[in-house]
Tab-separated table of C-alpha atoms and ligand atoms in Angstrom:
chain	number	residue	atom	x	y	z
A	1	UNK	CA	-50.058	19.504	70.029
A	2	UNK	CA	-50.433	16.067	68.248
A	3	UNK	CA	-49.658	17.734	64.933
A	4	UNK	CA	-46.820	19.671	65.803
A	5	UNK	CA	-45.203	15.923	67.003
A	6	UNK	CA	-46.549	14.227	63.832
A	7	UNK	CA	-44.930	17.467	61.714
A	8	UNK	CA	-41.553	16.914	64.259
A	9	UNK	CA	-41.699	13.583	63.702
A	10	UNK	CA	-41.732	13.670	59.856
A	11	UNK	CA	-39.093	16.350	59.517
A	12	UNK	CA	-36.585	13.922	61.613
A	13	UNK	CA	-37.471	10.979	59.466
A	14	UNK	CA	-36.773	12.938	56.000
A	15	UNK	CA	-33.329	14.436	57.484
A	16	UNK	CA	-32.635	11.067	58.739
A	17	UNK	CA	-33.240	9.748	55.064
A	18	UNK	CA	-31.239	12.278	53.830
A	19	UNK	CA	-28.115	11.973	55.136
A	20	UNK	CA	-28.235	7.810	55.194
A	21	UNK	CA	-29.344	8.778	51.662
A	22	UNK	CA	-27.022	10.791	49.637
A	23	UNK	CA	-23.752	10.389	51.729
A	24	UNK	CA	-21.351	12.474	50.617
A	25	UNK	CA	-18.808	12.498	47.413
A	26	UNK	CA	-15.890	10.701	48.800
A	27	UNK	CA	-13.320	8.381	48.701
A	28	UNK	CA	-14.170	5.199	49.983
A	29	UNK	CA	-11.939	2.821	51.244
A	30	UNK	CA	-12.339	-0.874	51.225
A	31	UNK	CA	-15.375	-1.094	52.927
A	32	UNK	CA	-16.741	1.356	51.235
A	33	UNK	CA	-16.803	4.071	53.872
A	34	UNK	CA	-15.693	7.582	53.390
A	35	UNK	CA	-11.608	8.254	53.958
A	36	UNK	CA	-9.680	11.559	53.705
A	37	UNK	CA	-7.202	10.063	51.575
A	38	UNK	CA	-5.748	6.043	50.173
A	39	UNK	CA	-3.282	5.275	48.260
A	40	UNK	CA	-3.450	1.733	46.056
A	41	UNK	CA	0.003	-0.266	45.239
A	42	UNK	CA	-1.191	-2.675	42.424
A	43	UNK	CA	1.186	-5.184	42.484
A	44	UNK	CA	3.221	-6.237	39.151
A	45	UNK	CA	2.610	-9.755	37.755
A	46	UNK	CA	6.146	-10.662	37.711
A	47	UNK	CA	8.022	-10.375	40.784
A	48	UNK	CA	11.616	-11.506	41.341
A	49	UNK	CA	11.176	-15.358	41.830
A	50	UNK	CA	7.173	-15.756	41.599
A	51	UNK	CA	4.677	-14.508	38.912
A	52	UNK	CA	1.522	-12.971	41.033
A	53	UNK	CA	-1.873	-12.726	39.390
A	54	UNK	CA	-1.172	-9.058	38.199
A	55	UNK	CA	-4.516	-8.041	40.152
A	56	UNK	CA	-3.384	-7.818	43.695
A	57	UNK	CA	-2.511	-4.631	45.259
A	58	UNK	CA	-1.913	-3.059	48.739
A	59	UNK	CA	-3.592	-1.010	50.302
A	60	UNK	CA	-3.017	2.027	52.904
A	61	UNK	CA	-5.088	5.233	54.920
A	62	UNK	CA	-4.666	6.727	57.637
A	63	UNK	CA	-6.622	4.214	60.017
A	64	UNK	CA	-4.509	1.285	58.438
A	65	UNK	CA	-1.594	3.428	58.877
A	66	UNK	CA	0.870	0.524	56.885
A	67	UNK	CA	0.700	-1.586	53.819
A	68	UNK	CA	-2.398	-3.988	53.633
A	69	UNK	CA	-2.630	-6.694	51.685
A	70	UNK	CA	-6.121	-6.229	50.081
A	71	UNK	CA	-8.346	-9.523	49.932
A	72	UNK	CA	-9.871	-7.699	47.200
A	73	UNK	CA	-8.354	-8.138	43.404
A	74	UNK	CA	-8.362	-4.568	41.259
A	75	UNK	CA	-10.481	-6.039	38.567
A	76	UNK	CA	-13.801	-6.733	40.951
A	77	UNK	CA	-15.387	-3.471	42.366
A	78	UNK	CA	-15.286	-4.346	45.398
A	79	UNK	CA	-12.149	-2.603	46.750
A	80	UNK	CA	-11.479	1.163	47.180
A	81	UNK	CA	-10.952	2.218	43.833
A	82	UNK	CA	-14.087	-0.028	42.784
A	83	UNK	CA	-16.217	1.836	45.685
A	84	UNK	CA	-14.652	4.726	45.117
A	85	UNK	CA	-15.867	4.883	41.340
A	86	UNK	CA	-19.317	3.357	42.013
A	87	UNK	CA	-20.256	6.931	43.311
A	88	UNK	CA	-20.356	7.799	39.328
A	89	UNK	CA	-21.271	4.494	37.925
A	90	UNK	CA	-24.119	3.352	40.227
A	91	UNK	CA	-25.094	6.881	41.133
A	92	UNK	CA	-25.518	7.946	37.890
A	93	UNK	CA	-23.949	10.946	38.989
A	94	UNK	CA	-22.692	11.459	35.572
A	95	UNK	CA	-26.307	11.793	34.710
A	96	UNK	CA	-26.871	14.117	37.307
A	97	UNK	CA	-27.086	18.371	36.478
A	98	UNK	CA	-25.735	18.453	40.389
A	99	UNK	CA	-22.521	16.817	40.093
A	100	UNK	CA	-19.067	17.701	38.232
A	101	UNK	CA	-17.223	14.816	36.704
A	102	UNK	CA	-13.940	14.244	34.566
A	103	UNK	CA	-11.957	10.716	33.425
A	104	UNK	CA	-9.129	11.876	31.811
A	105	UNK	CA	-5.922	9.633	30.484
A	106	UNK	CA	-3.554	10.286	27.853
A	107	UNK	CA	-4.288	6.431	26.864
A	108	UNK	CA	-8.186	6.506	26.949
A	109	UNK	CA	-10.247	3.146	26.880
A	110	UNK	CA	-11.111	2.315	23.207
A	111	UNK	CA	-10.599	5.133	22.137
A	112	UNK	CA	-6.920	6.221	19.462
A	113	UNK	CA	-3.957	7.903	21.636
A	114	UNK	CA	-3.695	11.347	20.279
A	115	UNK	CA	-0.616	13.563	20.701
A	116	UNK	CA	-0.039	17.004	22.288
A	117	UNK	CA	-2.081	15.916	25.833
A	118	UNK	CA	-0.372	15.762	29.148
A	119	UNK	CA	0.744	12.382	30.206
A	120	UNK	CA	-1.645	12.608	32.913
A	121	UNK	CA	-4.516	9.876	34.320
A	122	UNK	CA	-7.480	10.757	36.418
A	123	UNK	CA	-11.029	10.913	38.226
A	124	UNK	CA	-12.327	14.250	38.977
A	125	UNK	CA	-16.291	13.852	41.063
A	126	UNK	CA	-17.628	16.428	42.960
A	127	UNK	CA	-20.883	18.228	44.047
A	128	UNK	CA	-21.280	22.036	45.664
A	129	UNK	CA	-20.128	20.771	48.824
A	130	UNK	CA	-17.549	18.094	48.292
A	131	UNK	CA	-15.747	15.500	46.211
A	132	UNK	CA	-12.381	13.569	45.265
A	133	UNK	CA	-9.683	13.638	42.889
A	134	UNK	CA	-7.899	10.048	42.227
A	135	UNK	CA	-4.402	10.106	40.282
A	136	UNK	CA	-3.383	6.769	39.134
A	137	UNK	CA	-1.098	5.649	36.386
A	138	UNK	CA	-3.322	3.107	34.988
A	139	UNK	CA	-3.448	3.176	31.059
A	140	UNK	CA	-6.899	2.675	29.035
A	141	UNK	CA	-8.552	2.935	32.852
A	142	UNK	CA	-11.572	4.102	34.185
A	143	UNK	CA	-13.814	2.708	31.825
A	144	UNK	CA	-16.984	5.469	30.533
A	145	UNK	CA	-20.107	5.574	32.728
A	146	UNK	CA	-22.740	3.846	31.390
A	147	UNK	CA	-20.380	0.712	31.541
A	148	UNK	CA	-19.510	0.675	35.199
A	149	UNK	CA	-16.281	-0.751	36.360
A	150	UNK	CA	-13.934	-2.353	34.302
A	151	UNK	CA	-10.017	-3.043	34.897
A	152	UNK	CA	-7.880	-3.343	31.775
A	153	UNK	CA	-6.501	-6.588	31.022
A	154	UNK	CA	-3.257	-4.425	29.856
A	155	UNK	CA	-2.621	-2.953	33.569
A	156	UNK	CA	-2.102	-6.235	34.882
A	157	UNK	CA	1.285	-6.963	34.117
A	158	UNK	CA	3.002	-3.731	35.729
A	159	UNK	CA	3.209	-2.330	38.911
A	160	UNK	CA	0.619	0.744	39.393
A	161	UNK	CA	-0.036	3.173	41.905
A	162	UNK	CA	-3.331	5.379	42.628
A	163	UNK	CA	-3.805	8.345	44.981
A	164	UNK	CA	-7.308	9.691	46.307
A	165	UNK	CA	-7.591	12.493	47.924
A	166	UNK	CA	-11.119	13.924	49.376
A	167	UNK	CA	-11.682	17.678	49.180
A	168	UNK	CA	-14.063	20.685	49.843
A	169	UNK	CA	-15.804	22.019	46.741
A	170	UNK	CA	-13.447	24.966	47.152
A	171	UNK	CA	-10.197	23.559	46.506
A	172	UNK	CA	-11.568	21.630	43.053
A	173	UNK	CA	-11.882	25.596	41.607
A	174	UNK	CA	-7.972	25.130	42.732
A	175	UNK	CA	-7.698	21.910	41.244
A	176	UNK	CA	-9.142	23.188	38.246
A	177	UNK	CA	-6.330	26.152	37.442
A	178	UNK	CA	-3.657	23.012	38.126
A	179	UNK	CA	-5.207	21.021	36.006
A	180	UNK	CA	-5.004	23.151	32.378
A	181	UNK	CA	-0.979	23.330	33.246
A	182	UNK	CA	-1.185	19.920	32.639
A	183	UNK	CA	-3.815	19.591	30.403
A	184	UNK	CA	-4.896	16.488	30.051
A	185	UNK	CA	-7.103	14.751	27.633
A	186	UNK	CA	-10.572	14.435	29.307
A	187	UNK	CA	-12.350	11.652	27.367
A	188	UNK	CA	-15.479	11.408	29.442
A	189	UNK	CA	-16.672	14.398	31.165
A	190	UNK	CA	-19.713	16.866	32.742
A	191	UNK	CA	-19.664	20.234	33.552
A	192	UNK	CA	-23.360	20.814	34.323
A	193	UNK	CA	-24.388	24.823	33.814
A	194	UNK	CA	-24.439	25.432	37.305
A	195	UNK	CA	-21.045	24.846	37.966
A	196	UNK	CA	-19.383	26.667	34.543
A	197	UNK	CA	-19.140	30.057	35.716
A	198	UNK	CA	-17.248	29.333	38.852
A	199	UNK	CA	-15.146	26.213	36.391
A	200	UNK	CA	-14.409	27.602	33.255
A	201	UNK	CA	-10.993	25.780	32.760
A	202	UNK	CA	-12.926	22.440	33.268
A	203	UNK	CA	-15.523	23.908	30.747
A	204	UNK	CA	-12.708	24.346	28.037
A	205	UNK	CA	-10.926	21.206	29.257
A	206	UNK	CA	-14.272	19.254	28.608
A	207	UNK	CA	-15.127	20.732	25.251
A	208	UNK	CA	-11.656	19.733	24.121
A	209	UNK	CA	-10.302	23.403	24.167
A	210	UNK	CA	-6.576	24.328	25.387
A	211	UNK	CA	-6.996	27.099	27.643
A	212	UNK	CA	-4.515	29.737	27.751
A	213	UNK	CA	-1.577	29.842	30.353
A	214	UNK	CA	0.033	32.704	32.510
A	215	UNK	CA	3.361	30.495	32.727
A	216	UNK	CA	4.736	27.115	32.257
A	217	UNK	CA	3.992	25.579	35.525
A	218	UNK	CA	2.420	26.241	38.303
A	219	UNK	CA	2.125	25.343	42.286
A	220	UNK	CA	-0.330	25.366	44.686
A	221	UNK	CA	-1.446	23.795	48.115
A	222	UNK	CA	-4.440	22.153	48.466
A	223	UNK	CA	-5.602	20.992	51.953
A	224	UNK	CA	-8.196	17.790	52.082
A	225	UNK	CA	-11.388	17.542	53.822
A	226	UNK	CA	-9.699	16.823	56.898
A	227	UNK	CA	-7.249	19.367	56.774
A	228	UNK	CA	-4.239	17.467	55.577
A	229	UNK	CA	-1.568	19.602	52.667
A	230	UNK	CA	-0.917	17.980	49.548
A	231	UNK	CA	0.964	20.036	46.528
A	232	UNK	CA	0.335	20.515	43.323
A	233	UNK	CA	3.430	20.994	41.089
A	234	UNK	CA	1.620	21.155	37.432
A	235	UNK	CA	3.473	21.323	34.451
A	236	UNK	CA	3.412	22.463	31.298
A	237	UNK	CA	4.860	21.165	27.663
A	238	UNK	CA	6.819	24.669	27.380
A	239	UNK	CA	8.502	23.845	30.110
A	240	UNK	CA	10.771	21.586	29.386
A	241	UNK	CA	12.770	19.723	32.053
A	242	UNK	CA	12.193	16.484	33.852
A	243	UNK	CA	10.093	17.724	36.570
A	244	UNK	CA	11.645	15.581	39.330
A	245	UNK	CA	15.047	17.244	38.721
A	246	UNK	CA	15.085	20.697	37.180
A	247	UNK	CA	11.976	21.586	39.580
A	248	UNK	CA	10.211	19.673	42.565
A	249	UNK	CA	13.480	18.491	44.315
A	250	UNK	CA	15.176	21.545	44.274
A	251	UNK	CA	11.706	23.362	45.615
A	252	UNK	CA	11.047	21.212	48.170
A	253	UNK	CA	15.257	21.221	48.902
A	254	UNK	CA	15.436	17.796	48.967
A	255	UNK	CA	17.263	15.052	47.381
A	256	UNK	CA	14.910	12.408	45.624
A	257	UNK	CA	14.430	8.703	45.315
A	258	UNK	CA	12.528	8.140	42.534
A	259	UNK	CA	10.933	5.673	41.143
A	260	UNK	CA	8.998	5.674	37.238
A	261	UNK	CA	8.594	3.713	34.259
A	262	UNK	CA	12.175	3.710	32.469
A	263	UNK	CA	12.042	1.662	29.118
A	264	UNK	CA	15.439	0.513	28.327
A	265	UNK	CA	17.255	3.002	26.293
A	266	UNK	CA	14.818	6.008	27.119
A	267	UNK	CA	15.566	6.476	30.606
A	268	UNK	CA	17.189	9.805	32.248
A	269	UNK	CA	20.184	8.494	34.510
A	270	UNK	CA	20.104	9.310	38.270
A	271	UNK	CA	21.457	13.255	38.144
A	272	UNK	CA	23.575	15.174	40.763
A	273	UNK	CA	24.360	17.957	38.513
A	274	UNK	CA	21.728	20.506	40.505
A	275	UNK	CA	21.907	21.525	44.221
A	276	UNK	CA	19.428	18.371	45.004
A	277	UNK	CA	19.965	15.151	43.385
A	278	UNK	CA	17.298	12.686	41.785
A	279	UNK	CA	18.339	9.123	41.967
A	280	UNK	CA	16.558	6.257	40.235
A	281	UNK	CA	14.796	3.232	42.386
A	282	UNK	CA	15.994	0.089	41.066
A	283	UNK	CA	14.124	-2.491	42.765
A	284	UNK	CA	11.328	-2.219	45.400
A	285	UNK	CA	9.973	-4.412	48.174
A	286	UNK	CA	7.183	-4.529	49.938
A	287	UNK	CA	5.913	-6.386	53.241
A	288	UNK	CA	5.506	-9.895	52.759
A	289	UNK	CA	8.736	-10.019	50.947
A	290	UNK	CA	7.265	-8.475	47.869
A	291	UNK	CA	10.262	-8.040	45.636
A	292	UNK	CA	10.211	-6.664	42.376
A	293	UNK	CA	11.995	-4.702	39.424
A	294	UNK	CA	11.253	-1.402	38.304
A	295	UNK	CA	11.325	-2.509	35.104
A	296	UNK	CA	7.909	-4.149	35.652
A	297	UNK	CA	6.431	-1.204	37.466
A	298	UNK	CA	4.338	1.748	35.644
A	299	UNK	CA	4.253	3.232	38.723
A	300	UNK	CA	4.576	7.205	39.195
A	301	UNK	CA	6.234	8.456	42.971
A	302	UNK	CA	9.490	9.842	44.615
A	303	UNK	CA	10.534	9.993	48.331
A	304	UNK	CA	12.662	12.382	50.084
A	305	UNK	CA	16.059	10.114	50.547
A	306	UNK	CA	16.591	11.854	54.414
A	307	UNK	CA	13.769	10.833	56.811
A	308	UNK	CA	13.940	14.376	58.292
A	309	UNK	CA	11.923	16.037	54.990
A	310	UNK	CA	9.287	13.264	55.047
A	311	UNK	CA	8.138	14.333	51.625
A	312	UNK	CA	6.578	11.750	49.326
A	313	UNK	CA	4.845	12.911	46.026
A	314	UNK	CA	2.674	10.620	43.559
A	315	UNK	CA	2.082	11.639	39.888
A	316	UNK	CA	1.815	11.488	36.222
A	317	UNK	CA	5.871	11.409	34.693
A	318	UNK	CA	8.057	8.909	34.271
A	319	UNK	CA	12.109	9.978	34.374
A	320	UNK	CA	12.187	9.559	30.489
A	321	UNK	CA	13.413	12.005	27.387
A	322	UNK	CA	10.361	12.328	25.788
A	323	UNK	CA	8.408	13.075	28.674
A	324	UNK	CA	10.147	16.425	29.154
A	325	UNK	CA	8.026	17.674	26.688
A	326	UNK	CA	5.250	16.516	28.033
A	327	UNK	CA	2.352	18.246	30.867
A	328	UNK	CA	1.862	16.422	33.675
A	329	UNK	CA	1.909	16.975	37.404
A	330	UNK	CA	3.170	15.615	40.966
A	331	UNK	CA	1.399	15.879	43.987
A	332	UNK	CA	2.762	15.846	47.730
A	333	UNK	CA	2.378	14.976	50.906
A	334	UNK	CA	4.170	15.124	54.270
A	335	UNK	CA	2.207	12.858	55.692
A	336	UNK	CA	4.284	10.671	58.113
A	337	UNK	CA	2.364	7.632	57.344
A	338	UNK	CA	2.588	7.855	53.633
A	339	UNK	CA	6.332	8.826	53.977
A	340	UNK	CA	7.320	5.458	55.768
A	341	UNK	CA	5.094	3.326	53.519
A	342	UNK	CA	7.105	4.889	50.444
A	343	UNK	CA	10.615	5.752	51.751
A	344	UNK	CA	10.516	1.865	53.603
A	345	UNK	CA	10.059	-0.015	50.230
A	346	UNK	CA	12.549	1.511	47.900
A	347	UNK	CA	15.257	-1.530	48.171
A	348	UNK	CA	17.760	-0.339	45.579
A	349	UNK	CA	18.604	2.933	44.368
A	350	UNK	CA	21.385	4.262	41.780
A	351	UNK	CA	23.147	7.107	43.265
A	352	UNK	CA	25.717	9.443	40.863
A	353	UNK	CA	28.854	7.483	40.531
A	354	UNK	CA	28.127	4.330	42.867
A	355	UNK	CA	25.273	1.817	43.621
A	356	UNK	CA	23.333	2.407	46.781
A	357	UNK	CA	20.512	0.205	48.576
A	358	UNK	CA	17.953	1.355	50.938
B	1	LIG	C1	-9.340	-10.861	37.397
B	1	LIG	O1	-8.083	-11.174	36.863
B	1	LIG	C2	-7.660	-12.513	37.127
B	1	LIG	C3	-6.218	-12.650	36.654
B	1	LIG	O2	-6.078	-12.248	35.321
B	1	LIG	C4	-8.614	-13.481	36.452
B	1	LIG	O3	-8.233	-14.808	36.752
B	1	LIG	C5	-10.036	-13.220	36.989
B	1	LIG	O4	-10.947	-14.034	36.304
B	1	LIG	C6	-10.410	-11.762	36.779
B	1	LIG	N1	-11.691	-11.502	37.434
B	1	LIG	C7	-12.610	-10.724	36.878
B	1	LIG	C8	-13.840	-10.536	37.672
B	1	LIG	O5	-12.454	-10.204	35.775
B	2	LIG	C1	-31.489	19.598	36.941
B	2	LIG	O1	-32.193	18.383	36.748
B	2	LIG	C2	-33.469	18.381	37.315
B	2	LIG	C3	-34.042	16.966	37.195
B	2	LIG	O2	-33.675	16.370	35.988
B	2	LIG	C4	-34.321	19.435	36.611
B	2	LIG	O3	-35.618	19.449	37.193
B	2	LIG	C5	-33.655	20.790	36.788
B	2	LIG	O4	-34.388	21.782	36.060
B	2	LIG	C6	-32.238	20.754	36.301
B	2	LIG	N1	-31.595	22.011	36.620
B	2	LIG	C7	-30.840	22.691	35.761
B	2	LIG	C8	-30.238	23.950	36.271
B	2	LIG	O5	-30.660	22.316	34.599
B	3	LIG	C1	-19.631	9.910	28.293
B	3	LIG	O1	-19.965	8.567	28.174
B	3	LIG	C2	-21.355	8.308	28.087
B	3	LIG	C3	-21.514	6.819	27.986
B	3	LIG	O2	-21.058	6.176	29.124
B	3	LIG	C4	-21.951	9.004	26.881
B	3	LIG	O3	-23.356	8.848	26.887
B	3	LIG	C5	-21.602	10.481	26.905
B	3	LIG	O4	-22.038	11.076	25.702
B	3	LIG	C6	-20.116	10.653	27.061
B	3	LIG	N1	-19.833	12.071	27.209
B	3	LIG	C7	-18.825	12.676	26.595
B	3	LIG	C8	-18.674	14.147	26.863
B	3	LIG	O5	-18.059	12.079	25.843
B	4	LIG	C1	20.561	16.935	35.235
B	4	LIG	O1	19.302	17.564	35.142
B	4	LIG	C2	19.333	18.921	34.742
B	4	LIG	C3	17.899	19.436	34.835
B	4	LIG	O2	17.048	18.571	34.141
B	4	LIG	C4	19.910	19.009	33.350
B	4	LIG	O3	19.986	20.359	32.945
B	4	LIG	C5	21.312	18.384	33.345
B	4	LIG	O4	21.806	18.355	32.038
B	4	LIG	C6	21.240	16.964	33.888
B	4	LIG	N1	22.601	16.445	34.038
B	4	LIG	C7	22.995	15.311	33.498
B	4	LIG	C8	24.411	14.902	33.748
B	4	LIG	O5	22.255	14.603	32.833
């Protein structure tokens, strides 16, 4: 009788370690605990009438439900992307045979920009059971493993944006047929054997091989841990079109507020030539009378203009010539929450023939 309490005993403690243990492949928000899904606004340095430090950013999930300032700064790993990314760095999960993990960016840290990649940045980390996939437009950013976490000084000055999203080992073998429409350059990466057979467009994506495509783009719905839809419009270099107009507004039958990284001289004009219309953000302002230019933000995301579609979609493309040659990809939510964070900051818009605000 005594043992079989002892024995009782010591298989509650071990389970009890275990989960306290190994918590689950997530991502984390800012204190650290496991979300669904966050979405980071860094904040550009210059802002219309005040320079900021260029390491602020806002922060927003589905318990916050609006716009937080964080009291964190982007370049200290404290905050959600920070605690987010410590599951590989501190973990050493990119050591581990158990885990799958991919940084990819078209501008890699240190390392020389090479052409013919989709203009694409990202985290990939996940186990047999779970894991998350962060989009973010940050340039040169995350830094490799063995380093830990490092911001750029060069993504201080713009405006950037990040989306995590936490999903079920399942819908990464989705992820994974998105991703080689895109195909972007993975600079750091693991596929550990046990994973290859079930993976093997991450295999070839990690060894630096272009896997073959059925078509030039590709959607698909993926469906977090919790159950919420986000699509995946993924693009390829064949096709080429500016994604936001010749294909994602006129699927989702919407007309688009969009706002991207528009160098002077490069940019695609707002364009009501097709059924649904893609008009360029101008100027954006968040709570706190944040006001700022597009010009100084990299940032990557479009809105439905009518409140009724409540679509907003975060990505890799900027409304620019040369990027209609380029992969890349766009992913969406109708997420109320997320809607009326995006769709309440866009302060200025450029409509086809006349200037618009809000
Ligand atoms: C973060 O960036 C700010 C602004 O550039 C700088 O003052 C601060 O020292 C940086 N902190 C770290 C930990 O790098
Ligand atoms: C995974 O790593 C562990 C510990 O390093 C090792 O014992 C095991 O054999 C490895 N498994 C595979 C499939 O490589
Ligand atoms: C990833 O980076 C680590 C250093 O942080 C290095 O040891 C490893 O070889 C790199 N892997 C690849 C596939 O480049
Ligand atoms: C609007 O976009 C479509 C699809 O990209 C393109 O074919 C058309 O030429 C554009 N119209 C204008 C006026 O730029």
């Amino acid at each position: 009788m005594a043992t079989h309490f002892s024995l009782c005993l010591q298989i509650v403690i071990v389970f009890l370690c275990c989960t306290v243990c190994s918590a689950d492949i997530s991502c984390r928000n800012e204190a650290g605990e496991p979300v669904d899904w966050f979405v980071i606004y860094k904040l550009p340095r210059y802002k219309i009438g005040e320079v900021g430090s260029g390491v602020d950013y806002m922060y927003l999930d589905s318990s916050v439900r609006k716009w937080q300032m964080s009291k964190f700064t982007v370049n200290t790993s404290q905050g959600a992307l920070g605690n987010t990314l410590n599951q590989l760095y501190m973990g050493k999960a990119y050591q581990s045979n158990s885990s799958v993990y991919a940084l990819y960016n078209d501008a890699p840290p240190v390392l020389d920009y090479i052409q013919g990649y989709g203009h694409s940045k990202g985290v990939l980390l996940f186990d047999h059971s779970q894991g998350f996939w962060l989009l973010h437009s940050i340039p040169h950013f995350p830094w490799f493993p063995e380093r830990g976490y490092l911001y750029p000084s060069s993504g201080k000055v713009n405006g950037q944006t990040a989306l995590c999203v936490t999903y079920q080992y399942e819908q990464f073998l989705r992820i994974a047929k998105q991703l080689i429409y895109i195909y972007p350059r993975f600079y750091n990466c693991s596929v550990p054997a046990a994973f290859s057979a079930n993976l093997p467009q991450l295999v070839q994506l990690c060894e630096g091989t272009k896997p073959s495509l059925a078509a030039d783009k590709r959607v698909d719905q993926l469906f977090s841990i919790r159950g919420d839809k986000f699509v995946s419009f993924a693009k390829s270099e064949h096709f080429v079109d500016d994604i936001y107009t010749g294909w994602v507004a006129q699927v989702l039958d919407t007309d688009l507020l969009v706002e991207t990284w528009q160098r002077q001289g490069h940019e695609l004009p707002s364009n009501c030539s097709l059924p649904k219309h893609t008009m360029n953000t101008k100027r954006i302002q968040l709570p706190g009378s944040i006001l700022f230019w597009s010009h100084y933000d990299h940032s990557k995301w479009c809105v439905s203009l009518a409140y009724e579609d409540q679509v907003t979609c975060l990505g890799d493309l900027n409304r620019e010539r040369a990027q209609l040659w380029r992969g890349g990809g766009l992913v969406c939510s109708s997420n109320p929450l997320i809607y009326k964070a995006f769709r309440q900051i866009v302060d200025w818009y450029i409509g086809c023939g006349e200037r618009h605000s809000r």
